[in-house]
Amino acid sequence: MNIRFLKQTTKARLLKIFTILAPLTLGGAGGGFLTSCSDIFETNSDRQIFDPALDEKTDSMFYTLGILKGLQQLGDQYVLTGEMRGDLVATNSYTETDLRRLADFTADASCKYDSAYLYYRVINNCNYYIAHRDTNLITGHRKVAIPEYAEALAVRAWAYMQLAKNYGRVPFFTEPLTSIGDADTNFPEKDLQGICDALAPQMAQYSGTPVPAYGNISAGVLNSSSSDNPVEKSVESSKAMLPIDLVLGDLYLETHQYEQAAKYYFTYIRNRQLNARLAYIAPFTWYPQTSTNRLPNDVTVQDNSTAFSWATIFNVNSPNDIVTYIPLAANQLRGITTSLPRYFGYDFYSTTGGLSNSSSRYLLERQIDASQSYLTLSNAQEWYYMPAGNTGATGTIAKMLNIGDMRRYVCLQSANKGDSLYNVMTKFTSANIPIYRTATVYLRLAEAFNRMGYPDAAFAILKDGINQQLLNFAQPGGWAAMKTDDNGTPDDTSDDMLVPGDSTRYLRPETISLLQNAFPFLNADYMDNYVSNRGIHARGANYTNGAFSPYQMKTVVSNKIAELQTVYGIVPTGTLNDTINAVEDLICDEMALELAFEGSRFGDLTRMAKHKNQAGLYGADFGTRWLAKKLAYKAAGLEERLKNEQNWYLPFK
């Protein structure tokens, strides 16, 4: 394979590939040095196209923000190729042919959502910047170009990683293409391992570098605004950037270098003091009660004083939990827009139906539905609550059956049109595309910990969150050190207080050591940084933490192993490896429940399938068989086709 698809017939066409496009209009903090234009990625500077010398200090900003326009242009494709081939979405009678062919793995080179060109354009822009930028330009004692230089390295690696996940082996080059002759070169091909080997060493030199930050960016006024109440979409520029440590973590996770992956995820978490806070969902607000299936009146929920509403992750402005997202314009006059809301059933760009009445913009003619696989998984989850007036040793936590994971009710909204009742997926009602969320970072760290041989550390991220309460819970002698009341029994009036019980002590001594030393969440010098960490599963299941919750590692893992025996025919070995495989499936489920429809699903499945193949626990092809069975429902004969890894990939064009 060569890269002749980049060859252009005119100089003007070639410029489209190798020049940086146009940066954002800035406003608010850090703004004021670019003129206001119609396109949020427009600039009045022609310098970067016709005289791209990269010897001015402001060039870094122009080029970095220009790269973001390339990410905007591939945003829809990233989500659609990642979700349509996964197990969480389904087609319907309104689904167009190209989406249907993605879903059933019959897409050919004519598919409009299959374009390696979009990624290579971003890569070539990054290559040009990396090759030509003088990183020694100094303001005071600060090298001003380093954050942008690290960003270019991160974006290039991320784009190459998406290409390899979509196509297997891909043409690889790090020198910029600046002529017709350059584009006619036969380039070597690399897979994920080759890409990691080629790019990670240089990236590692910039580990810890903060992302560029240029203040707030105006993305325009929403069409649904009224003249007397205009609603402007605002983007925090730093959240439009890809942190280099997270991309490094992903490169190493994709290539089964688990300790290295964990190292870079933790570096980012430590430097940002990133906490996976409780994302609260008010059950009486979101759960659709019926006469036969109602919440008890004495339901209490976890202390949410430091929590945020899970629904606000998908706000137009100031979304919670976001590390990196691709923001799209509020209207076509302000730049590139997205089709994702419409595909999932929401008319974001409508001029009618104000923000307070967003349900009026739900579309029956949606093209993508939630799959039965997603609904079954969500509905199978148990929701836990503490009966009012009962806490700690004197009370119990009851299981709420037939309720399921509460996140499903927030992101799938019921709608009626005529005699049709249907669901609208509301994650893209903001025209923002999440790439990394806090939950994403912690779940991938859990994936790395698990494959390192620490499934209990991984389970802690799901159940309790890694915080000082967890240390009290797990360490030897921890119970004796707990505060007691006048009767000598543990004072467990706090929601987070834990009491002894052999079945609930799930952290091993070696895992405690890991979390105190190699990854010092529980080191006294760092512990206060993670006081707000909570279990990710609690976001949808409420009381998962502590000794009184039925959500305990021994029970949950045993149930998952039994499920894997029934569905996939595994024969347990009676070793820690069974637990590792089961916890990986729990993490896979949690990624579905928390990150569904956001674009990463098929990549998550293929990565875990490769983990399972490499481990060889239930056969060298167990991961392949696992993936094929998960996706078998999508089309007749698909299970057999997906047992050939080459059929996982899209046709390269």
XYZ file of C-alpha atoms in Angstrom:
653
model
C 0.000 0.000 0.000
C 1.231 3.542 -0.669
C -0.133 6.953 0.053
C -1.034 7.978 -3.492
C -4.467 9.040 -2.226
C -2.677 12.175 -0.976
C -1.352 13.045 -4.428
C -3.051 16.141 -5.828
C -3.237 17.522 -9.364
C -2.853 21.203 -8.534
C -0.829 23.267 -6.120
C -4.008 24.731 -4.649
C -5.356 21.256 -3.902
C -2.055 20.218 -2.321
C -2.112 23.275 -0.071
C -5.331 21.943 1.416
C -3.399 18.962 2.731
C -0.130 20.364 3.970
C -0.984 23.827 5.247
C -2.572 24.583 8.554
C -6.151 25.663 8.126
C -7.331 28.498 10.343
C -7.378 29.131 14.068
C -10.152 30.076 16.390
C -11.534 33.466 17.212
C -10.725 34.126 20.828
C -12.750 35.941 23.425
C -12.766 36.398 27.158
C -9.647 35.523 29.122
C -6.634 35.391 26.859
C -8.558 36.848 23.910
C -8.207 40.082 22.074
C -5.261 39.375 19.791
C -7.213 37.898 16.875
C -9.876 39.702 14.941
C -13.482 38.546 15.148
C -14.539 36.562 12.089
C -17.546 34.609 10.894
C -15.897 31.217 11.325
C -14.726 30.247 14.811
C -11.601 28.803 13.167
C -11.042 31.816 10.901
C -8.103 34.218 11.082
C -7.084 37.255 9.109
C -3.498 35.980 9.030
C -2.311 34.615 5.662
C 1.222 34.208 6.988
C 0.823 30.573 7.939
C -0.212 29.601 4.404
C 2.045 31.728 2.227
C 5.049 32.277 4.513
C 5.001 29.456 7.051
C 8.370 30.220 8.597
C 7.303 29.499 12.190
C 9.782 32.006 13.608
C 7.327 34.240 15.446
C 6.192 33.492 18.981
C 2.512 33.761 18.022
C 2.889 31.169 15.242
C 2.498 28.368 17.782
C -0.969 29.564 18.643
C -2.011 29.950 14.998
C -0.820 26.473 14.051
C -2.120 24.707 17.144
C -5.586 26.175 16.864
C -5.567 25.454 13.155
C -4.974 21.771 13.865
C -8.187 21.773 15.898
C -10.160 22.522 12.758
C -8.841 19.280 11.315
C -10.101 17.477 14.418
C -13.498 19.127 13.925
C -13.647 17.811 10.378
C -13.084 14.225 11.485
C -15.205 14.352 14.655
C -18.377 12.843 13.213
C -16.433 10.077 11.474
C -14.584 9.258 14.725
C -17.869 8.710 16.554
C -19.708 6.884 13.780
C -16.934 4.408 12.927
C -16.384 3.792 16.638
C -20.017 3.266 17.595
C -21.742 1.787 14.532
C -19.344 -1.191 14.617
C -19.745 -1.659 18.375
C -22.420 -3.411 20.407
C -24.300 -0.416 21.827
C -26.191 0.964 18.817
C -28.697 -0.381 16.315
C -30.005 0.704 12.932
C -33.666 1.361 12.145
C -35.894 2.032 9.149
C -34.529 5.577 8.792
C -30.850 4.562 8.792
C -28.957 5.507 5.629
C -27.027 2.891 3.689
C -23.519 3.998 4.673
C -24.333 3.811 8.380
C -26.043 0.462 7.928
C -22.971 -0.942 6.172
C -20.718 0.275 8.954
C -22.955 -1.503 11.441
C -22.975 -4.857 9.633
C -19.312 -4.715 8.530
C -20.054 -4.533 4.802
C -18.766 -0.973 4.233
C -16.674 -0.599 1.082
C -14.481 2.214 -0.210
C -17.542 4.236 -1.192
C -18.591 4.746 2.449
C -18.614 8.474 3.152
C -17.659 7.897 6.799
C -14.467 6.048 5.871
C -11.744 8.573 5.065
C -8.147 8.081 6.100
C -7.490 11.402 4.349
C -9.080 13.346 7.219
C -6.601 11.862 9.677
C -3.610 12.240 7.368
C -4.372 15.914 6.837
C -4.158 16.438 10.599
C -0.987 14.326 10.749
C 0.699 16.285 7.973
C -0.125 19.603 9.619
C 1.421 18.298 12.837
C 4.443 17.018 10.920
C 5.005 20.453 9.416
C 4.825 22.173 12.780
C 7.097 19.619 14.489
C 9.669 19.803 11.682
C 9.861 23.590 11.503
C 9.034 25.031 14.899
C 11.872 26.618 16.837
C 11.264 25.319 20.363
C 13.954 27.558 21.866
C 12.010 30.828 21.579
C 11.951 32.281 25.089
C 9.798 34.755 26.971
C 11.491 35.487 30.257
C 12.696 32.076 31.382
C 9.933 30.144 29.610
C 10.220 28.344 26.300
C 6.975 29.596 24.851
C 6.519 26.954 22.137
C 6.834 23.829 24.284
C 3.119 23.352 25.183
C 2.139 23.672 21.514
C 4.996 21.420 20.419
C 3.884 18.721 22.878
C 0.304 19.195 21.651
C 1.365 18.605 18.048
C 3.157 15.408 19.110
C 0.050 14.280 20.999
C -2.405 15.043 18.187
C -0.197 13.316 15.595
C 0.083 10.181 17.733
C -3.651 10.186 18.482
C -4.486 10.456 14.782
C -2.084 7.652 13.846
C -3.564 5.539 16.645
C -7.095 5.997 15.241
C -5.869 5.058 11.762
C -4.249 1.856 13.008
C -7.338 0.946 15.037
C -9.501 1.439 11.931
C -7.227 -0.032 9.256
C -4.666 -2.296 10.946
C -1.417 -1.347 9.205
C -1.154 2.140 7.726
C 1.366 4.231 5.754
C 3.592 6.054 8.224
C 5.613 9.224 7.747
C 6.837 11.953 10.089
C 8.304 14.374 7.564
C 5.819 16.881 6.139
C 4.562 16.455 2.581
C 5.084 19.774 0.848
C 5.167 18.838 -2.819
C 3.525 16.587 -5.373
C 6.657 14.434 -5.375
C 6.479 13.927 -1.617
C 2.921 12.629 -1.915
C 4.015 10.049 -4.507
C 6.349 8.245 -2.098
C 5.935 4.641 -1.020
C 5.882 4.857 2.760
C 6.490 2.022 5.220
C 3.442 0.627 6.954
C 3.112 0.375 10.711
C 0.622 -1.191 13.086
C -0.102 0.045 16.605
C 3.102 -1.454 17.983
C 5.187 0.134 15.251
C 3.502 3.503 15.777
C 4.108 3.314 19.522
C 7.761 2.370 19.015
C 8.269 5.222 16.559
C 6.475 8.029 18.399
C 6.416 7.303 22.134
C 10.118 7.924 22.921
C 10.025 11.507 21.637
C 6.664 12.130 23.309
C 7.961 10.844 26.647
C 10.458 13.721 26.737
C 7.493 16.073 27.129
C 5.555 14.078 29.713
C 3.988 16.425 32.235
C 3.760 19.335 29.791
C 0.465 21.186 30.293
C -1.777 21.703 27.297
C -1.922 25.140 25.648
C -4.554 27.484 27.064
C -5.821 30.568 25.263
C -8.852 31.421 27.350
C -12.471 31.118 26.258
C -13.553 30.774 22.649
C -16.859 31.916 21.224
C -18.530 29.273 19.071
C -21.449 31.510 18.155
C -25.012 32.074 19.280
C -27.371 29.102 19.237
C -30.042 29.222 16.538
C -32.687 28.494 19.160
C -31.845 31.693 21.027
C -34.243 34.580 20.914
C -33.177 38.111 20.046
C -33.821 39.271 23.595
C -32.148 36.227 25.148
C -29.174 35.159 22.992
C -27.383 32.051 24.226
C -23.739 31.949 23.188
C -21.773 28.736 23.047
C -18.424 29.099 24.799
C -15.451 26.737 24.676
C -12.642 26.532 27.209
C -9.664 26.291 24.870
C -7.572 24.044 27.123
C -10.313 21.405 26.992
C -10.035 21.268 23.206
C -6.459 19.965 23.546
C -5.171 16.384 23.835
C -2.908 15.891 26.905
C 0.308 14.180 25.861
C 0.348 11.865 28.904
C -3.103 10.485 28.109
C -2.160 9.776 24.501
C 1.015 8.062 25.731
C -1.081 6.023 28.153
C -3.336 4.958 25.286
C -0.416 3.988 23.042
C 0.994 1.737 25.740
C -2.411 0.303 26.676
C -3.131 -0.565 23.034
C 0.204 -2.396 22.820
C -0.209 -4.330 26.106
C 2.510 -2.404 27.957
C 0.324 -2.064 31.000
C 2.733 -0.663 33.572
C 3.853 2.039 31.173
C 0.217 2.859 30.399
C -0.613 3.159 34.095
C 2.461 5.337 34.627
C 1.322 7.962 32.138
C -2.334 7.914 33.212
C -1.200 8.426 36.789
C 1.208 11.204 35.775
C -1.714 13.100 34.293
C -3.958 12.382 37.288
C -1.276 13.536 39.739
C -0.330 16.677 37.818
C -3.952 17.715 37.405
C -5.074 16.371 40.813
C -7.822 14.734 38.796
C -10.611 13.283 40.916
C -13.359 10.995 39.670
C -16.036 12.760 41.659
C -19.456 11.312 42.271
C -21.736 12.162 39.355
C -25.128 12.323 40.990
C -28.400 11.234 39.389
C -31.534 12.093 41.364
C -33.577 8.873 41.211
C -37.015 10.428 41.677
C -36.261 12.858 38.826
C -34.932 10.399 36.268
C -36.407 6.978 36.987
C -39.730 6.513 35.122
C -41.894 5.078 37.893
C -44.981 3.035 37.116
C -47.819 1.836 39.306
C -46.154 -1.564 39.618
C -42.538 -0.471 39.763
C -41.986 2.417 42.144
C -39.137 3.651 44.272
C -39.732 3.221 48.015
C -40.459 6.451 49.849
C -37.538 5.905 52.245
C -34.848 5.835 49.559
C -31.749 7.802 50.477
C -28.803 8.476 48.227
C -25.099 9.002 48.720
C -23.931 12.306 50.129
C -23.793 14.470 47.008
C -22.410 17.627 48.585
C -19.230 17.351 46.488
C -20.918 15.714 43.499
C -22.074 17.110 40.194
C -25.099 16.160 38.150
C -24.239 13.415 35.644
C -26.449 15.120 33.056
C -24.208 18.219 33.096
C -21.400 16.257 31.414
C -23.253 17.014 28.177
C -24.010 20.709 28.723
C -23.459 23.125 25.857
C -21.329 25.331 28.103
C -19.037 24.353 31.006
C -19.590 20.590 30.753
C -18.453 18.593 33.793
C -16.029 15.645 33.741
C -14.532 16.738 30.399
C -10.776 16.534 29.877
C -10.785 16.847 26.067
C -13.602 17.358 23.616
C -14.068 18.468 20.019
C -16.381 21.504 20.124
C -18.464 22.233 17.040
C -19.949 25.580 16.042
C -23.311 26.751 17.347
C -24.513 27.481 13.811
C -23.289 27.125 10.234
C -22.258 30.762 9.998
C -19.737 30.198 12.767
C -17.910 27.219 11.311
C -18.042 23.444 11.123
C -21.177 21.845 12.530
C -21.993 18.254 13.425
C -24.620 15.814 12.175
C -24.423 13.638 15.293
C -27.373 15.207 17.167
C -29.617 14.661 14.145
C -28.427 11.078 13.629
C -29.277 10.270 17.243
C -32.630 12.101 17.106
C -32.121 15.727 18.172
C -32.331 18.864 16.014
C -29.617 20.895 17.723
C -29.496 23.527 14.975
C -33.241 24.172 14.914
C -34.403 27.774 15.028
C -37.523 26.781 16.941
C -38.074 25.304 20.384
C -35.987 27.212 22.910
C -33.443 25.619 25.186
C -36.017 25.343 27.958
C -38.204 23.253 25.653
C -35.575 21.062 24.033
C -37.898 18.052 23.750
C -39.715 19.881 20.941
C -36.632 19.236 18.811
C -36.648 15.442 19.215
C -36.744 13.690 15.840
C -38.658 10.537 15.049
C -36.528 10.273 11.896
C -33.383 9.459 13.869
C -30.916 7.111 12.180
C -29.291 5.472 15.211
C -30.955 3.723 18.148
C -29.616 2.165 21.313
C -29.138 -1.561 20.803
C -30.929 -4.251 22.732
C -27.492 -5.296 23.963
C -27.039 -1.887 25.606
C -30.547 -1.904 27.077
C -30.126 -5.434 28.422
C -26.823 -4.557 30.069
C -28.255 -1.376 31.604
C -31.404 -3.055 32.826
C -29.439 -5.915 34.397
C -27.621 -3.581 36.804
C -28.763 -3.329 40.397
C -29.351 0.012 42.082
C -28.464 0.216 45.783
C -29.873 2.450 48.476
C -29.667 2.950 52.218
C -33.138 2.940 53.825
C -33.823 6.224 55.574
C -32.882 6.179 59.245
C -30.625 3.140 58.895
C -26.900 3.710 58.616
C -23.794 1.717 59.320
C -23.805 -1.329 61.564
C -27.475 -0.972 62.527
C -28.785 -0.891 58.983
C -28.606 -2.566 55.634
C -28.435 -1.540 52.023
C -31.223 -3.079 50.009
C -30.987 -4.078 46.361
C -33.453 -2.422 44.007
C -34.384 -5.023 41.430
C -35.787 -4.219 37.964
C -34.483 -0.655 37.972
C -31.140 -0.945 36.240
C -28.393 1.583 35.790
C -29.672 5.127 36.231
C -27.393 6.540 33.512
C -29.547 4.860 30.893
C -32.525 7.050 31.860
C -30.518 10.257 31.617
C -29.013 9.678 28.173
C -32.054 8.037 26.552
C -35.091 10.283 26.695
C -38.555 9.039 25.779
C -40.439 10.895 23.057
C -43.782 10.626 21.251
C -44.717 11.603 17.730
C -48.155 10.591 16.602
C -48.589 6.997 17.711
C -44.831 6.345 17.824
C -42.990 6.015 21.138
C -39.214 6.106 20.815
C -35.986 7.088 22.578
C -33.674 9.982 21.739
C -30.018 9.772 22.750
C -29.150 13.113 24.359
C -25.356 12.994 24.710
C -24.880 15.196 21.634
C -27.513 17.819 22.386
C -24.559 20.150 23.010
C -22.735 19.625 19.674
C -19.653 18.618 21.662
C -17.774 15.348 21.047
C -16.053 13.968 24.169
C -12.632 12.388 23.596
C -11.366 12.090 27.178
C -13.425 12.411 30.322
C -12.277 11.952 33.901
C -14.196 8.684 33.858
C -12.352 7.630 30.688
C -8.979 8.213 32.324
C -9.826 6.249 35.468
C -11.434 3.371 33.580
C -8.375 2.996 31.347
C -6.160 3.161 34.424
C -8.315 0.370 35.889
C -7.808 -1.615 32.674
C -4.034 -1.201 32.984
C -3.946 -2.042 36.723
C -6.001 -5.154 36.081
C -3.714 -6.512 33.367
C -0.671 -5.677 35.531
C -2.012 -8.304 37.945
C -3.915 -6.023 40.326
C -7.607 -6.686 39.663
C -8.440 -5.520 43.192
C -6.975 -2.062 42.448
C -9.044 -1.991 39.263
C -12.188 -3.013 41.139
C -11.569 -0.249 43.676
C -11.901 2.288 40.841
C -15.322 0.809 40.045
C -16.572 0.335 43.597
C -15.155 2.834 46.106
C -12.759 5.118 44.314
C -9.132 5.190 45.433
C -9.174 7.500 48.451
C -8.161 7.553 52.119
C -11.355 5.778 53.177
C -10.221 2.863 51.054
C -6.925 2.756 52.942
C -8.719 2.660 56.296
C -10.876 -0.106 54.914
C -8.063 -2.265 53.608
C -4.925 -1.877 55.676
C -4.026 -4.372 58.411
C -5.199 -3.096 61.770
C -7.373 -0.522 60.087
C -10.445 -1.588 62.009
C -8.839 -1.156 65.409
C -7.774 2.347 64.469
C -11.290 3.415 63.552
C -13.062 5.886 65.768
C -15.563 4.204 68.104
C -18.610 5.498 69.910
C -19.346 5.223 73.647
C -20.383 1.583 73.279
C -17.065 0.625 71.684
C -18.613 -0.061 68.278
C -17.397 1.672 65.121
C -18.714 5.194 64.664
C -20.021 4.720 61.162
C -22.466 7.565 60.803
C -20.587 8.818 57.755
C -21.774 7.510 54.413
C -18.211 6.529 53.621
C -17.290 4.843 56.935
C -16.401 1.195 56.621
C -16.648 -1.646 59.100
C -14.875 -5.010 59.265
C -15.929 -8.093 57.397
C -13.750 -10.663 55.677
C -15.898 -10.729 52.539
C -15.440 -7.007 52.042
C -11.660 -6.791 52.525
C -10.741 -7.105 48.891
C -7.390 -5.263 48.654
C -4.324 -7.474 49.031
C -1.195 -6.225 50.839
C 0.746 -6.080 47.584
C -1.980 -3.907 46.079
C -1.893 -1.522 49.025
C 1.863 -1.283 48.513
C 1.335 -0.535 44.825
C -1.051 2.301 45.678
C 1.266 3.714 48.308
C 4.521 3.551 46.361
C 4.537 2.991 42.587
C 1.216 4.811 42.133
C 0.966 6.788 45.383
C -2.750 7.510 45.585
C -2.577 6.293 49.196
C 0.757 7.845 50.098
C 0.350 10.289 52.986
C 1.998 13.040 50.926
C -0.555 12.711 48.122
C -3.680 11.291 49.749
C -5.419 14.637 50.215
C -5.266 15.120 46.442
C -7.724 12.260 45.904
C -10.192 12.787 48.722
C -13.051 13.292 46.233
C -12.465 10.077 44.286
C -15.574 7.888 44.117
C -16.374 4.642 42.375
C -17.388 5.004 38.731
C -20.124 2.374 39.064
C -21.768 4.476 41.780
C -22.706 7.003 39.104
C -25.405 4.675 37.873
C -25.896 2.324 40.841
C -25.750 4.706 43.854
C -24.430 2.956 47.006
C -21.590 0.780 45.729
C -19.088 1.900 48.368
C -18.259 0.412 51.709
C -18.890 -2.806 53.553
C -22.683 -2.702 53.623
C -23.232 -2.480 49.886
C -24.048 -5.790 48.169
C -21.657 -4.614 45.434
C -18.621 -6.549 46.686
C -15.703 -7.878 44.674
C -16.104 -11.522 45.666
C -19.776 -11.588 44.695
C -19.544 -9.490 41.544
C -16.506 -11.317 40.157
C -18.021 -14.731 40.912
C -21.175 -13.731 39.053
C -19.174 -12.519 36.073
C -17.120 -15.737 35.900
C -20.371 -17.727 35.931
C -21.729 -15.539 33.126
C -18.569 -16.070 31.060
C -18.904 -19.817 31.547
C -22.481 -19.734 30.271
C -22.064 -17.302 27.375
C -18.508 -17.951 26.207
C -17.914 -21.486 27.462
C -14.781 -20.702 29.472
C -13.340 -23.306 31.812
C -12.037 -21.472 34.908
C -8.471 -22.266 35.915
C -8.936 -21.474 39.594
C -6.172 -18.864 39.469
C -5.881 -15.090 39.745
C -6.034 -15.000 35.952
C -9.741 -15.904 36.055
C -10.304 -12.851 38.237
C -8.288 -10.644 35.872
C -10.335 -11.768 32.888
C -13.619 -11.275 34.767
C -12.656 -7.813 36.046
C -11.703 -6.844 32.491
C -15.250 -7.723 31.432
C -16.616 -5.676 34.324
C -14.534 -2.719 33.127
C -15.797 -3.324 29.597
C -19.375 -3.222 30.906
C -18.643 -0.058 32.878
C -17.250 1.628 29.784
C -20.515 0.790 28.038
C -22.634 2.170 30.869
C -20.603 5.365 31.321
C -19.179 6.130 27.854
C -21.819 4.692 25.512
C -22.285 6.419 22.121
C -19.255 8.714 22.540
C -17.086 7.098 19.855
C -14.701 4.748 21.654
C -16.721 1.545 21.855
C -15.402 -0.542 18.955
C -11.844 0.452 19.818
C -12.407 -0.572 23.441
C -13.730 -3.964 22.340
C -10.902 -4.713 19.927
C -8.257 -3.617 22.441
C -9.648 -5.916 25.127
C -10.016 -8.746 22.630
C -6.310 -8.419 21.874
C -5.510 -8.375 25.612
C -7.373 -11.660 25.963
C -5.631 -13.199 22.958
C -2.221 -12.216 24.269
C -2.984 -13.616 27.736
C -4.022 -16.926 26.155
C -5.913 -17.931 29.287
C -8.776 -19.688 27.525
C -6.992 -20.238 24.226
C -4.914 -18.030 21.934
C -8.041 -16.897 20.072
C -10.355 -16.419 23.053
C -10.441 -12.631 22.604
C -11.339 -12.990 18.948
C -14.165 -15.411 19.782
C -15.290 -13.096 22.614
C -15.523 -10.107 20.279
C -17.232 -12.072 17.524
C -19.917 -13.354 19.873
C -20.543 -9.866 21.298
C -21.245 -8.517 17.815
C -22.930 -11.575 16.314
C -26.421 -10.075 16.715
C -25.688 -7.371 14.130
C -25.875 -9.538 10.996
C -26.277 -13.150 9.912
C -22.910 -14.848 9.580
C -21.055 -11.971 11.253
C -19.749 -14.082 14.133
C -17.824 -16.325 11.770
C -16.524 -13.394 9.712
C -15.219 -11.581 12.784
C -13.192 -14.606 13.828
C -10.809 -13.383 11.118
C -9.149 -10.259 12.532
C -8.718 -8.776 9.044
C -12.491 -8.348 8.911
C -12.359 -5.981 11.894
C -10.870 -3.262 9.710
C -12.315 -0.776 7.259
C -11.202 -0.621 3.614
C -8.319 1.857 3.380
C -8.940 4.851 1.167
